[in-house]
Amino acid sequence: MSGVTLSNIKKAFGPVEVIHDVNISIEQGEFVVFVGPSGCGKSTLLRMIAGLEETTSGVIDIEGQDVTHQEAARRGVSMVFQSYALYPHLTVFDNMAFSLQIARRPKDEIRAKVEEAARILQLDQHLDRKPSQLSGGQRQRVAIGRAIVRQPKVFLFDEPLSNLDAELRVQMRMEISRLHNQIGATMIYVTHDQVEAMTLADKIVVLKSGVVQQIGSPLDLYDNPDNQFVAGFIGSPKMNFLTGTVAKSNSGASDTVNIRLDEPPNSIVSLTLSGPVPKVGTAVTLGIRPENVETGDVTDADGHAAELTLKTEFTEELGGVSYVHSLTESGARVTIERRSDRNHIAQDHISALLPTRHLFLFDADGARLR
Amino acid sequence: MGRISPSNILLLIFTLIAACAWAFPLYWAIVTSLKPEPEVVGSLSFWPQTFDISSYAFALFDTNLVRWYINSIGTSVLITGIVIMISMMCGYALSQLVFPGRRVLFLVVLASFMVPSQALVVSQFVLMHKFGMVNTWGGIILPQVIIPVVVIVYKQFFDSVPRELREAAKLDGCGEFQILFKLYLPLNWGITAALSIITFIMSWNNFLWPFLVTTSEEMMTVTVGITQVGDSFGVQYARDMAVAVMAAMPVAVAYLVFQRRVTQAIMLSSGIKG
Ligand SMILES: Nc1ncnc2c1ncn2[C@@H]1O[C@H](COP(=O)(O)OP(=O)(O)OP(=O)(O)O)[C@@H](O)[C@H]1O
Ligand SMILES: [Mg+2]
């Protein structure tokens, strides 16, 4: 069954359109994460689903019902705000009971539901406290509790963990994940923390300037990005990008291209594509993830890998993993990730190989060439 | 803190003198009211030679003071209630609701705040006269319930309530009235208390309007009523002072009890003026 469907959604604030023709379909019970850089419209989209922001055009459908012009309270959605937005004058109990009291539910029912939510979230001990007497994590839990008691069809989270410290964040992330398994409701979660996105999501929606860049499972986006933006956005540290031009292209039985990197000699890579090949002279970008850059005495086994001489700028050694930040001779940045082998990373100059099977090719507009 | 420097001592002496200068008329009124009339006119003393409370007895039993008290309490309570109610709703609308003409409306409120109420007195009187409301409670109360500064103070405070709280309440199913009464009002109890007290004191102390709109002694408030005492009995200082002291008593007590709130309210409204 469909949980939430957005069809041709647009949003303009006055003359400025900030959401451009967004189409997303979310299954019931799915955990979907919206990611994207600051100002890309994640919150706006979420608030439109919540009914806090009017929809300029398009249709929002929740479990088969067109709610585009329905009041927020009637859509069957709950929202957890970044700032928690707890009612400061009410106790934890009353904060969670508020919506049920407004709906004039019977007292015993309210008590039962609030206590159930408090039990799930380990808030039983704090029901009589005011929000100001709680820690950040506890406040966050109350905010989630307030969302739970309404038994909504859809939970909306807008960067709910960004005010917490790192450790608490990991813990709350697991709790949200557990909660999702427990109650099985559709959840839409906005963040710009990609670790949160990767760990929580069944499906990630990557947004940029109000346009959907790609929708897919976390690993799908990682392994098979549709464009340079997604490739650069998903993954930490970022994917490395090197520019080049097409030196030779064969279309025929096997579509191969030779690409000359904008680096000193000997850096021609040959790639096999399944789609149409770009013309000779086209500017392209090659991408490779930091963990796939090979260093040391590796030999060019399949004969296609590009070879680079890198100058080390600085190194981050975290024990289990090390990151070498380096520059190519033309000045492009390349980050190398090493898990076990720390031998080569102390050197000033590293010779590196970029294996073709790990290379991504993008055209000048950032679209993926496969 | 700690050591007292000469300049501090000087300052202390100065403020003490200033305070005495302020307090002296009050003291003089109370002392005079406690003297028998011949002593008041006969000698100049800072303390009564014989205490005489007959002036108070006169004020209570031989004037309409009790009636005026009731009128003052009645009108002030009603005015305060109405002012708070409509200003709160008006402030909420200006602060939170989106409707055409909202900015213009706010400017109108601001502008009317710049007009001194005395300037409106004549046209208000004509209006009340045409409505046939002279010498009625409605006539006393209605022109006093418009206090733009209260609207503006409410708007300012409602503006500073975080937007998410309002949105959370909306998602929880609140309508605008519920958002106002269950969220914005409880979050601003302090300011409501301060504004209520100062509105009450202002309407209790109001003289000009009730003086114009009431001609029958039955309808007068305390402030207007006391002016009648001298007229009908000739100048009797002790009695006049006793009446004046009793008229001022409720406000003085209210001020002493709610001192902090009153100062807060005065600072709020003058902060906006400045
Ligand atoms: N009420 C508004 N009026 C005008 N423009 C707005 C309004 N709200 C948001 N915008 C604009 O819409 C765009 C998207 O904003 P939005 O808050 O959705 O970004 P976001 O992706 O949530 O960013 P962040 O990660 O910083 O929270 C921004 O360019 C912002 O300036
Ligand atoms: Mg946001």
XYZ file of C-alpha atoms and ligand atoms in Angstrom:
676
model
C 0.000 0.000 0.000
C 1.183 3.489 -0.648
C 2.110 5.540 2.380
C 2.821 8.968 1.018
C 2.817 9.976 -2.623
C 4.021 13.338 -3.844
C 3.070 14.127 -7.431
C 4.461 17.119 -9.306
C 4.908 19.084 -6.101
C 5.946 22.693 -6.459
C 6.391 25.379 -3.866
C 6.980 29.056 -4.393
C 7.515 31.712 -1.759
C 6.261 34.750 -3.608
C 8.070 34.813 -6.939
C 10.799 32.393 -5.831
C 10.192 28.751 -6.566
C 12.087 26.614 -4.064
C 10.647 23.157 -4.811
C 10.571 22.193 -8.474
C 8.294 19.418 -9.624
C 9.060 16.770 -7.037
C 7.738 13.235 -7.435
C 8.292 10.760 -4.633
C 6.389 7.652 -3.773
C 6.787 6.158 -0.321
C 5.472 2.766 0.680
C 3.504 2.365 3.862
C 5.868 1.511 6.726
C 8.919 2.665 4.850
C 11.635 4.766 6.472
C 12.587 7.499 4.030
C 15.312 10.056 4.578
C 15.554 13.381 2.759
C 19.131 14.599 2.505
C 20.721 17.513 0.783
C 22.782 20.586 1.489
C 21.476 23.461 3.576
C 18.700 25.409 1.875
C 17.829 22.718 -0.660
C 14.218 22.552 0.512
C 14.160 19.476 2.751
C 12.306 21.197 5.564
C 9.966 22.932 3.161
C 9.005 19.623 1.587
C 8.460 18.040 4.996
C 6.387 20.959 6.168
C 4.260 20.698 3.051
C 3.550 17.065 3.852
C 2.703 18.105 7.409
C 0.353 20.809 6.178
C 2.298 23.629 7.783
C 3.163 25.090 4.415
C 0.737 25.479 1.551
C 1.401 23.536 -1.606
C 1.680 25.773 -4.663
C 0.823 22.997 -7.095
C 0.796 19.233 -7.242
C -0.889 16.564 -5.159
C 0.024 15.108 -1.774
C -1.572 11.784 -1.068
C -1.443 9.995 2.289
C -2.647 6.383 2.325
C -4.859 6.885 -0.676
C -6.343 10.179 0.434
C -5.652 13.485 -1.269
C -4.616 15.767 1.596
C -3.116 18.583 -0.454
C -5.538 21.152 0.897
C -6.424 19.517 4.168
C -5.671 21.016 7.575
C -2.520 19.830 9.288
C -4.352 18.215 12.191
C -6.524 16.077 9.928
C -3.783 14.550 7.845
C -2.830 11.927 10.384
C 0.769 13.079 10.607
C 2.955 13.861 13.610
C 6.054 15.963 13.478
C 9.157 16.042 15.636
C 10.875 19.400 15.422
C 14.573 20.134 15.583
C 13.963 22.473 18.513
C 11.666 19.836 20.130
C 8.932 22.496 20.464
C 7.725 21.138 23.788
C 5.112 23.245 25.542
C 7.215 24.819 28.280
C 4.321 25.418 30.674
C 3.090 21.825 30.648
C 4.487 18.734 32.343
C 5.860 15.842 30.336
C 2.573 14.021 30.834
C 0.508 16.967 29.632
C 2.818 17.573 26.709
C 2.225 14.045 25.505
C -1.477 14.115 26.385
C -2.123 17.482 24.758
C -3.423 16.301 21.398
C -5.688 13.718 23.010
C -7.038 16.326 25.407
C -7.759 18.652 22.513
C -9.581 15.777 20.829
C -11.534 15.279 24.098
C -10.641 11.619 24.478
C -11.724 9.915 27.714
C -9.327 10.381 30.641
C -8.462 6.684 31.092
C -7.676 6.310 27.432
C -5.362 9.321 27.569
C -3.600 7.999 30.659
C -3.194 4.559 29.112
C -1.767 5.884 25.850
C 0.612 8.328 27.468
C 1.878 5.713 29.900
C 2.396 3.265 27.076
C 4.428 5.816 25.124
C 6.365 6.790 28.235
C 7.220 3.144 28.816
C 8.484 2.664 25.264
C 10.634 5.768 25.583
C 11.733 5.202 29.194
C 10.142 8.370 30.420
C 8.027 6.809 33.194
C 10.078 8.472 35.886
C 9.766 11.973 34.487
C 6.080 12.395 33.738
C 5.605 15.150 36.322
C 8.551 17.239 35.258
C 8.528 20.361 33.155
C 10.572 20.304 29.910
C 13.088 22.732 31.406
C 13.968 20.084 33.987
C 14.950 17.506 31.382
C 18.166 16.778 29.528
C 18.385 17.229 25.764
C 17.947 13.524 25.086
C 14.964 13.308 27.400
C 13.348 16.315 25.738
C 13.845 14.650 22.393
C 12.150 11.545 23.709
C 9.196 13.574 24.985
C 8.877 15.136 21.539
C 8.815 11.663 20.017
C 6.364 10.533 22.684
C 4.066 13.384 21.820
C 4.162 12.192 18.222
C 3.508 8.560 19.154
C 0.388 9.010 21.279
C -1.530 10.362 18.321
C -0.917 7.102 16.465
C -0.322 8.909 13.192
C -0.092 7.330 9.778
C 3.115 9.193 9.090
C 5.884 10.440 11.364
C 7.846 13.440 10.184
C 11.223 14.264 11.698
C 13.067 17.492 10.895
C 16.700 17.078 11.933
C 15.605 15.757 15.313
C 19.062 14.882 16.563
C 21.079 17.864 15.489
C 20.964 19.517 18.916
C 22.379 16.478 20.695
C 25.992 15.602 21.355
C 27.660 12.921 19.283
C 27.222 10.034 21.699
C 23.581 10.745 22.429
C 22.989 11.088 18.743
C 24.144 7.549 18.079
C 21.963 6.301 20.901
C 18.857 8.184 19.780
C 19.462 7.050 16.221
C 19.241 3.470 17.365
C 16.146 4.238 19.399
C 14.402 5.782 16.423
C 15.328 2.757 14.373
C 13.970 0.462 17.091
C 10.811 2.537 17.305
C 10.290 2.181 13.585
C 10.554 -1.587 13.835
C 8.232 -1.603 16.802
C 5.365 0.502 15.475
C 5.934 0.068 11.777
C 4.522 3.448 10.724
C 5.733 5.358 7.695
C 8.529 7.700 8.698
C 10.051 10.594 6.816
C 13.231 11.954 8.237
C 15.161 15.061 7.234
C 18.837 15.374 7.944
C 22.029 16.599 6.425
C 24.023 14.072 8.388
C 24.661 11.320 5.892
C 25.570 8.766 8.524
C 22.060 9.147 9.894
C 20.717 8.869 6.379
C 22.709 5.746 5.533
C 21.946 3.937 8.790
C 18.268 4.741 9.191
C 16.874 4.783 5.706
C 15.128 2.137 3.689
C 15.197 4.724 0.972
C 17.091 7.987 0.582
C 15.913 10.978 -1.406
C 18.753 13.293 -2.378
C 17.685 16.873 -2.997
C 19.560 19.795 -4.423
C 18.065 23.259 -4.906
C 14.554 21.876 -4.743
C 15.131 19.181 -7.349
C 15.243 15.459 -6.610
C 18.648 14.166 -7.682
C 18.161 10.491 -6.982
C 15.989 8.140 -4.976
C 17.227 4.769 -3.873
C 18.423 2.510 -1.101
C 21.497 3.753 0.782
C 23.866 1.274 -0.847
C 22.322 1.859 -4.222
C 23.158 5.535 -3.986
C 26.638 4.706 -2.803
C 27.427 2.114 -5.427
C 25.521 3.542 -8.303
C 25.018 7.305 -8.142
C 23.096 8.901 -11.006
C 25.139 12.054 -11.067
C 28.189 13.785 -9.750
C 26.235 15.594 -7.033
C 24.927 12.390 -5.482
C 28.323 10.744 -5.886
C 29.939 13.605 -4.006
C 27.235 13.968 -1.406
C 26.918 10.362 -0.294
C 30.023 8.920 1.282
C 32.496 10.322 3.747
C 35.131 11.425 3.039
C 33.822 12.682 -0.267
C 34.477 11.015 -3.571
C 37.557 12.381 -5.382
C 36.997 14.101 -8.690
C 39.535 14.559 -11.484
C 38.862 16.368 -14.712
C 39.869 15.203 -18.161
C 38.930 15.092 -21.807
C 37.919 12.291 -24.094
C 40.968 11.404 -26.210
C 39.572 8.543 -28.232
C 36.179 6.989 -28.464
C 35.093 3.792 -30.170
C 31.528 2.904 -30.584
C 30.888 -0.510 -31.868
C 30.908 -3.923 -30.326
C 32.386 -2.543 -27.130
C 32.003 1.119 -26.414
C 35.312 2.206 -25.020
C 36.632 5.657 -24.347
C 40.120 6.782 -23.588
C 40.258 9.686 -21.259
C 43.228 11.915 -20.821
C 43.321 13.345 -17.323
C 44.344 16.960 -16.922
C 47.498 15.630 -15.307
C 51.025 15.106 -16.568
C 51.693 12.293 -19.065
C 50.929 8.711 -18.642
C 47.526 9.379 -17.203
C 45.218 8.008 -19.797
C 42.426 5.727 -18.658
C 40.399 3.517 -20.847
C 36.831 2.776 -19.823
C 34.153 0.568 -21.251
C 30.683 2.071 -21.303
C 27.354 0.464 -21.977
C 25.580 3.650 -23.037
C 26.404 6.066 -25.813
C 30.017 7.219 -25.791
C 30.942 10.898 -25.678
C 32.663 12.553 -28.601
C 36.395 13.129 -28.728
C 37.313 16.377 -27.030
C 34.391 16.348 -24.570
C 35.237 17.520 -21.084
C 34.468 14.861 -18.483
C 35.025 14.206 -14.794
C 36.270 10.986 -13.250
C 35.282 10.048 -9.741
C 36.791 7.543 -7.360
C 36.065 6.899 -3.703
C 38.906 7.365 -1.209
C 38.938 3.686 -0.222
C 39.443 2.626 -3.826
C 42.596 4.589 -4.528
C 45.459 2.115 -4.451
C 48.913 3.009 -3.271
C 52.331 1.400 -2.960
C 53.691 -1.388 -5.048
C 50.476 -2.270 -6.761
C 50.887 -3.116 -10.393
C 48.523 -2.110 -13.065
C 46.949 -5.530 -13.382
C 44.383 -4.914 -16.095
C 46.465 -2.275 -17.766
C 43.844 0.448 -17.734
C 44.279 2.111 -14.398
C 45.510 5.661 -14.271
C 48.675 6.333 -12.422
C 49.117 9.496 -10.421
C 51.867 11.033 -8.418
C 50.422 12.646 -5.341
C 51.953 15.108 -2.946
C 50.828 14.591 0.644
C 49.333 17.649 2.305
C 48.334 16.263 5.650
C 47.316 12.992 7.183
C 44.588 12.111 9.641
C 45.391 8.937 11.521
C 42.474 7.649 13.508
C 44.009 4.309 14.414
C 41.876 1.843 12.553
C 41.587 4.095 9.578
C 43.832 6.781 8.092
C 43.034 9.522 5.650
C 45.722 11.024 3.468
C 44.811 14.368 1.966
C 46.959 14.999 -1.064
C 47.263 17.052 -4.226
C 47.886 15.920 -7.760
C 50.510 17.671 -9.834
C 47.844 19.876 -11.346
C 46.516 20.762 -7.921
C 43.342 18.631 -7.686
C 42.564 17.250 -4.237
C 42.661 13.526 -3.696
C 41.812 11.838 -0.418
C 43.021 8.324 0.212
C 41.574 6.039 2.832
C 43.653 3.268 4.329
C 42.310 0.652 6.702
C 45.224 -1.540 7.717
C 48.287 -0.673 5.724
C 49.876 2.455 7.139
C 53.190 1.942 5.347
C 52.932 4.393 2.546
C 51.042 7.178 4.110
C 53.940 8.870 5.843
C 55.682 9.609 2.562
C 55.735 13.028 0.971
C 55.026 11.621 -2.450
C 52.746 8.751 -3.125
C 52.247 7.008 -6.363
C 48.659 5.985 -6.672
C 46.627 3.870 -9.033
C 42.991 4.426 -9.901
C 41.546 1.023 -10.890
C 39.071 1.352 -13.731
C 36.456 -0.876 -12.144
C 36.054 1.725 -9.364
C 35.886 4.760 -11.621
C 32.739 6.769 -12.220
C 32.454 8.929 -15.303
C 30.436 12.141 -15.457
C 29.844 14.591 -18.248
C 30.340 18.343 -17.935
C 26.823 18.786 -16.525
C 27.490 16.188 -13.861
C 25.303 13.466 -15.403
C 26.625 9.933 -15.077
C 27.994 8.216 -18.193
C 27.620 4.495 -17.749
C 29.542 46.672 47.231
C 31.582 46.661 50.411
C 33.076 49.932 51.475
C 30.962 53.047 51.347
C 32.756 55.805 49.527
C 32.117 59.517 50.206
C 30.411 59.904 46.870
C 28.050 57.096 47.780
C 27.205 58.773 51.069
C 26.483 61.978 49.206
C 24.259 60.106 46.817
C 22.484 58.441 49.709
C 21.790 61.755 51.407
C 20.549 63.231 48.170
C 18.154 60.377 47.450
C 16.902 60.490 51.031
C 16.085 64.161 50.662
C 14.390 63.547 47.339
C 12.374 60.689 48.811
C 11.271 62.899 51.695
C 10.199 65.605 49.298
C 8.107 63.021 47.436
C 6.619 61.502 50.543
C 5.877 64.694 52.414
C 2.557 65.594 50.729
C 1.307 62.070 51.399
C 2.367 62.276 54.992
C 0.785 65.704 55.294
C -2.508 64.491 53.870
C -2.692 61.597 56.320
C -1.706 63.739 59.314
C -4.175 66.445 58.378
C -6.982 63.942 57.976
C -6.375 62.733 61.514
C -6.576 66.217 63.107
C -9.784 67.895 64.235
C -10.683 70.707 61.844
C -9.915 73.599 64.268
C -6.407 72.247 64.770
C -5.865 72.114 61.024
C -6.644 75.767 60.543
C -5.427 76.905 63.979
C -1.822 75.698 64.187
C 0.923 74.220 62.097
C 2.116 70.931 63.573
C 3.676 67.842 62.132
C 1.789 65.526 64.426
C -1.835 65.712 65.611
C -2.188 67.012 69.177
C -5.454 65.114 69.429
C -6.246 62.229 67.135
C -9.636 62.598 65.593
C -11.077 60.073 63.169
C -14.388 61.832 62.790
C -13.338 63.009 59.326
C -13.190 59.370 58.239
C -16.538 58.674 59.815
C -17.881 61.643 57.899
C -16.349 60.407 54.663
C -17.857 56.974 55.071
C -21.300 57.809 56.385
C -22.171 61.310 55.260
C -20.943 61.216 51.673
C -21.612 58.861 48.787
C -18.085 57.481 49.146
C -19.199 53.866 49.483
C -21.307 54.181 46.382
C -18.388 55.782 44.514
C -16.157 52.975 45.664
C -18.520 50.432 44.251
C -18.716 52.384 41.007
C -14.940 52.631 40.778
C -14.390 48.968 41.534
C -17.113 47.941 39.106
C -15.939 50.081 36.227
C -12.239 49.380 36.793
C -12.744 45.628 36.955
C -14.890 45.637 33.840
C -12.519 47.932 31.973
C -9.534 45.802 32.943
C -11.289 42.609 31.914
C -12.412 43.984 28.570
C -9.093 45.687 27.820
C -7.113 42.517 28.496
C -9.511 40.347 26.525
C -9.710 42.439 23.372
C -6.076 43.555 23.447
C -4.903 39.989 23.797
C -6.990 38.836 20.861
C -6.089 41.855 18.791
C -2.389 41.442 19.608
C -2.632 37.769 18.691
C -4.265 38.528 15.376
C -1.694 41.176 14.514
C 1.133 38.925 15.549
C 0.103 35.504 14.264
C -2.717 35.569 11.744
C -2.209 36.217 8.080
C -4.959 38.361 6.625
C -5.138 41.188 4.119
C -4.552 44.587 5.678
C -2.706 43.278 8.675
C 0.163 45.736 8.319
C -2.170 48.648 7.793
C -4.169 47.633 10.840
C -1.032 47.484 12.927
C -0.028 50.937 11.725
C -3.467 52.225 12.688
C -3.025 50.792 16.181
C 0.423 52.351 16.390
C -0.918 55.677 15.201
C -3.776 55.686 17.680
C -1.200 55.027 20.366
C 0.373 58.361 19.459
C -2.888 60.265 19.980
C -3.349 61.432 23.582
C -6.728 60.362 24.933
C -7.484 63.942 25.998
C -7.558 64.950 22.350
C -10.469 62.584 21.744
C -12.489 63.576 24.737
C -14.784 66.059 23.038
C -15.766 63.839 20.133
C -16.190 60.900 22.474
C -18.492 62.948 24.637
C -20.594 63.989 21.665
C -20.773 60.373 20.564
C -21.800 59.097 23.984
C -24.358 61.848 24.238
C -25.880 60.852 20.906
C -25.952 57.214 22.034
C -27.761 58.372 25.160
C -25.049 56.875 27.289
C -24.204 59.879 29.469
C -24.568 58.868 33.119
C -24.533 55.170 32.317
C -21.909 52.531 33.028
C -21.597 51.876 29.351
C -20.804 55.526 28.839
C -18.098 55.457 31.483
C -16.569 52.162 30.387
C -16.658 52.007 26.597
C -14.345 54.904 25.707
C -11.817 53.599 28.227
C -11.467 50.089 26.844
C -9.316 51.079 23.895
C -5.707 51.114 25.069
C -3.467 50.616 22.025
C -0.311 50.201 24.062
C -1.671 47.014 25.624
C -2.305 45.627 22.148
C 1.223 46.515 21.138
C 2.791 44.937 24.220
C 0.830 41.744 23.596
C 1.830 41.699 19.948
C 5.483 42.057 20.856
C 5.324 39.207 23.336
C 3.381 36.951 21.011
C 5.896 37.688 18.264
C 8.629 36.193 20.399
C 6.883 32.847 20.970
C 8.780 30.324 18.801
C 7.000 29.435 15.586
C 7.454 25.700 16.157
C 5.312 25.798 19.307
C 2.413 27.159 17.351
C 2.949 24.591 14.607
C 3.153 21.766 17.110
C -0.146 22.927 18.609
C -1.683 23.066 15.146
C -0.616 19.502 14.437
C -2.008 18.531 17.833
C -5.369 19.755 16.599
C -5.700 23.232 18.116
C -7.733 25.941 16.451
C -6.681 29.575 16.745
C -8.641 30.172 19.945
C -7.151 27.098 21.549
C -3.676 28.142 20.475
C -4.281 31.528 22.058
C -5.816 30.327 25.307
C -3.903 27.115 25.830
C -0.510 28.204 24.588
C 0.099 31.913 24.090
C -1.792 33.058 27.164
C -0.232 30.580 29.622
C 3.190 31.378 28.208
C 2.543 35.053 28.933
C 0.812 34.994 32.313
C 3.390 37.337 33.760
C 2.781 40.017 31.205
C -0.977 39.556 31.473
C -0.787 40.074 35.235
C 1.364 43.173 34.832
C -0.898 44.671 32.181
C -4.029 43.907 34.222
C -2.694 45.641 37.303
C -1.555 48.714 35.481
C -4.800 48.927 33.504
C -6.750 48.635 36.733
C -4.728 51.410 38.371
C -5.021 53.614 35.307
C -8.769 53.276 35.094
C -9.145 53.734 38.862
C -7.150 56.950 38.642
C -8.866 58.191 35.525
C -10.526 61.498 36.219
C -11.234 63.472 33.088
C -13.551 61.074 31.288
C -15.714 59.941 34.217
C -15.912 63.604 35.294
C -17.325 64.572 31.898
C -19.684 61.693 31.411
C -21.256 61.568 34.874
C -23.391 64.310 36.301
C -25.416 62.368 38.816
C -23.634 61.590 42.082
C -24.996 58.066 41.906
C -22.896 57.287 38.856
C -19.637 58.949 39.887
C -16.427 57.125 40.513
C -14.238 57.888 43.530
C -11.963 60.286 41.708
C -14.881 62.353 40.497
C -16.881 61.971 43.679
C -14.275 63.478 45.957
C -14.420 66.720 44.049
C -18.052 66.982 45.121
C -17.253 66.813 48.826
C -15.701 70.252 49.062
C -18.423 71.832 46.998
C -21.356 70.810 49.108
C -19.846 71.411 52.528
C -17.458 74.304 52.077
C -13.717 73.789 52.467
C -13.056 71.461 55.359
C -9.440 70.364 55.063
C -9.551 67.406 57.417
C -12.587 65.936 55.687
C -11.218 66.575 52.211
C -7.988 64.878 53.156
C -9.783 61.919 54.720
C -11.782 61.403 51.553
C -8.687 61.786 49.398
C -6.727 59.299 51.496
C -9.524 56.775 51.259
C -9.819 57.297 47.532
C -6.138 56.678 47.039
C -5.993 53.704 49.412
C -6.878 50.844 47.026
C -4.371 51.967 44.445
C -1.679 52.428 47.057
C -2.337 48.960 48.452
C -2.438 47.444 44.966
C 0.820 49.146 44.185
C 2.511 47.934 47.353
C 1.347 44.365 46.823
C 2.176 44.190 43.135
C 5.125 46.594 43.131
C 7.324 44.440 40.916
C 4.639 43.751 38.360
C 3.738 47.419 38.141
C 7.308 48.530 37.530
C 7.655 45.773 34.962
C 4.545 46.932 33.142
C 5.613 50.565 33.186
C 8.995 49.621 31.829
C 7.407 47.519 29.094
C 5.064 50.188 27.872
C 7.606 52.978 28.119
C 10.214 50.778 26.464
C 7.935 50.585 23.481
C 7.281 54.318 23.556
C 10.995 55.130 23.629
N 8.962 31.313 4.669
C 9.843 31.421 3.663
N 9.839 32.487 2.844
C 10.709 32.594 1.819
N 11.645 31.691 1.541
C 11.718 30.597 2.318
C 10.829 30.408 3.427
N 11.150 29.237 4.020
C 12.184 28.727 3.325
N 12.527 29.538 2.308
C 13.586 29.279 1.308
O 13.375 28.006 0.777
C 14.589 27.330 0.588
C 14.537 25.982 1.262
O 14.485 26.153 2.647
P 14.439 24.927 3.648
O 14.253 25.465 5.011
O 13.440 23.954 3.171
O 15.898 24.330 3.504
P 16.512 23.056 4.209
O 16.850 22.101 3.147
O 15.626 22.585 5.285
O 17.849 23.647 4.820
P 18.542 23.338 6.215
O 19.317 22.084 6.038
O 19.449 24.517 6.397
O 17.487 23.248 7.251
C 15.674 28.240 1.124
O 16.308 28.839 0.041
C 14.944 29.242 1.951
O 15.579 30.488 1.883
Mg 15.713 22.550 7.435
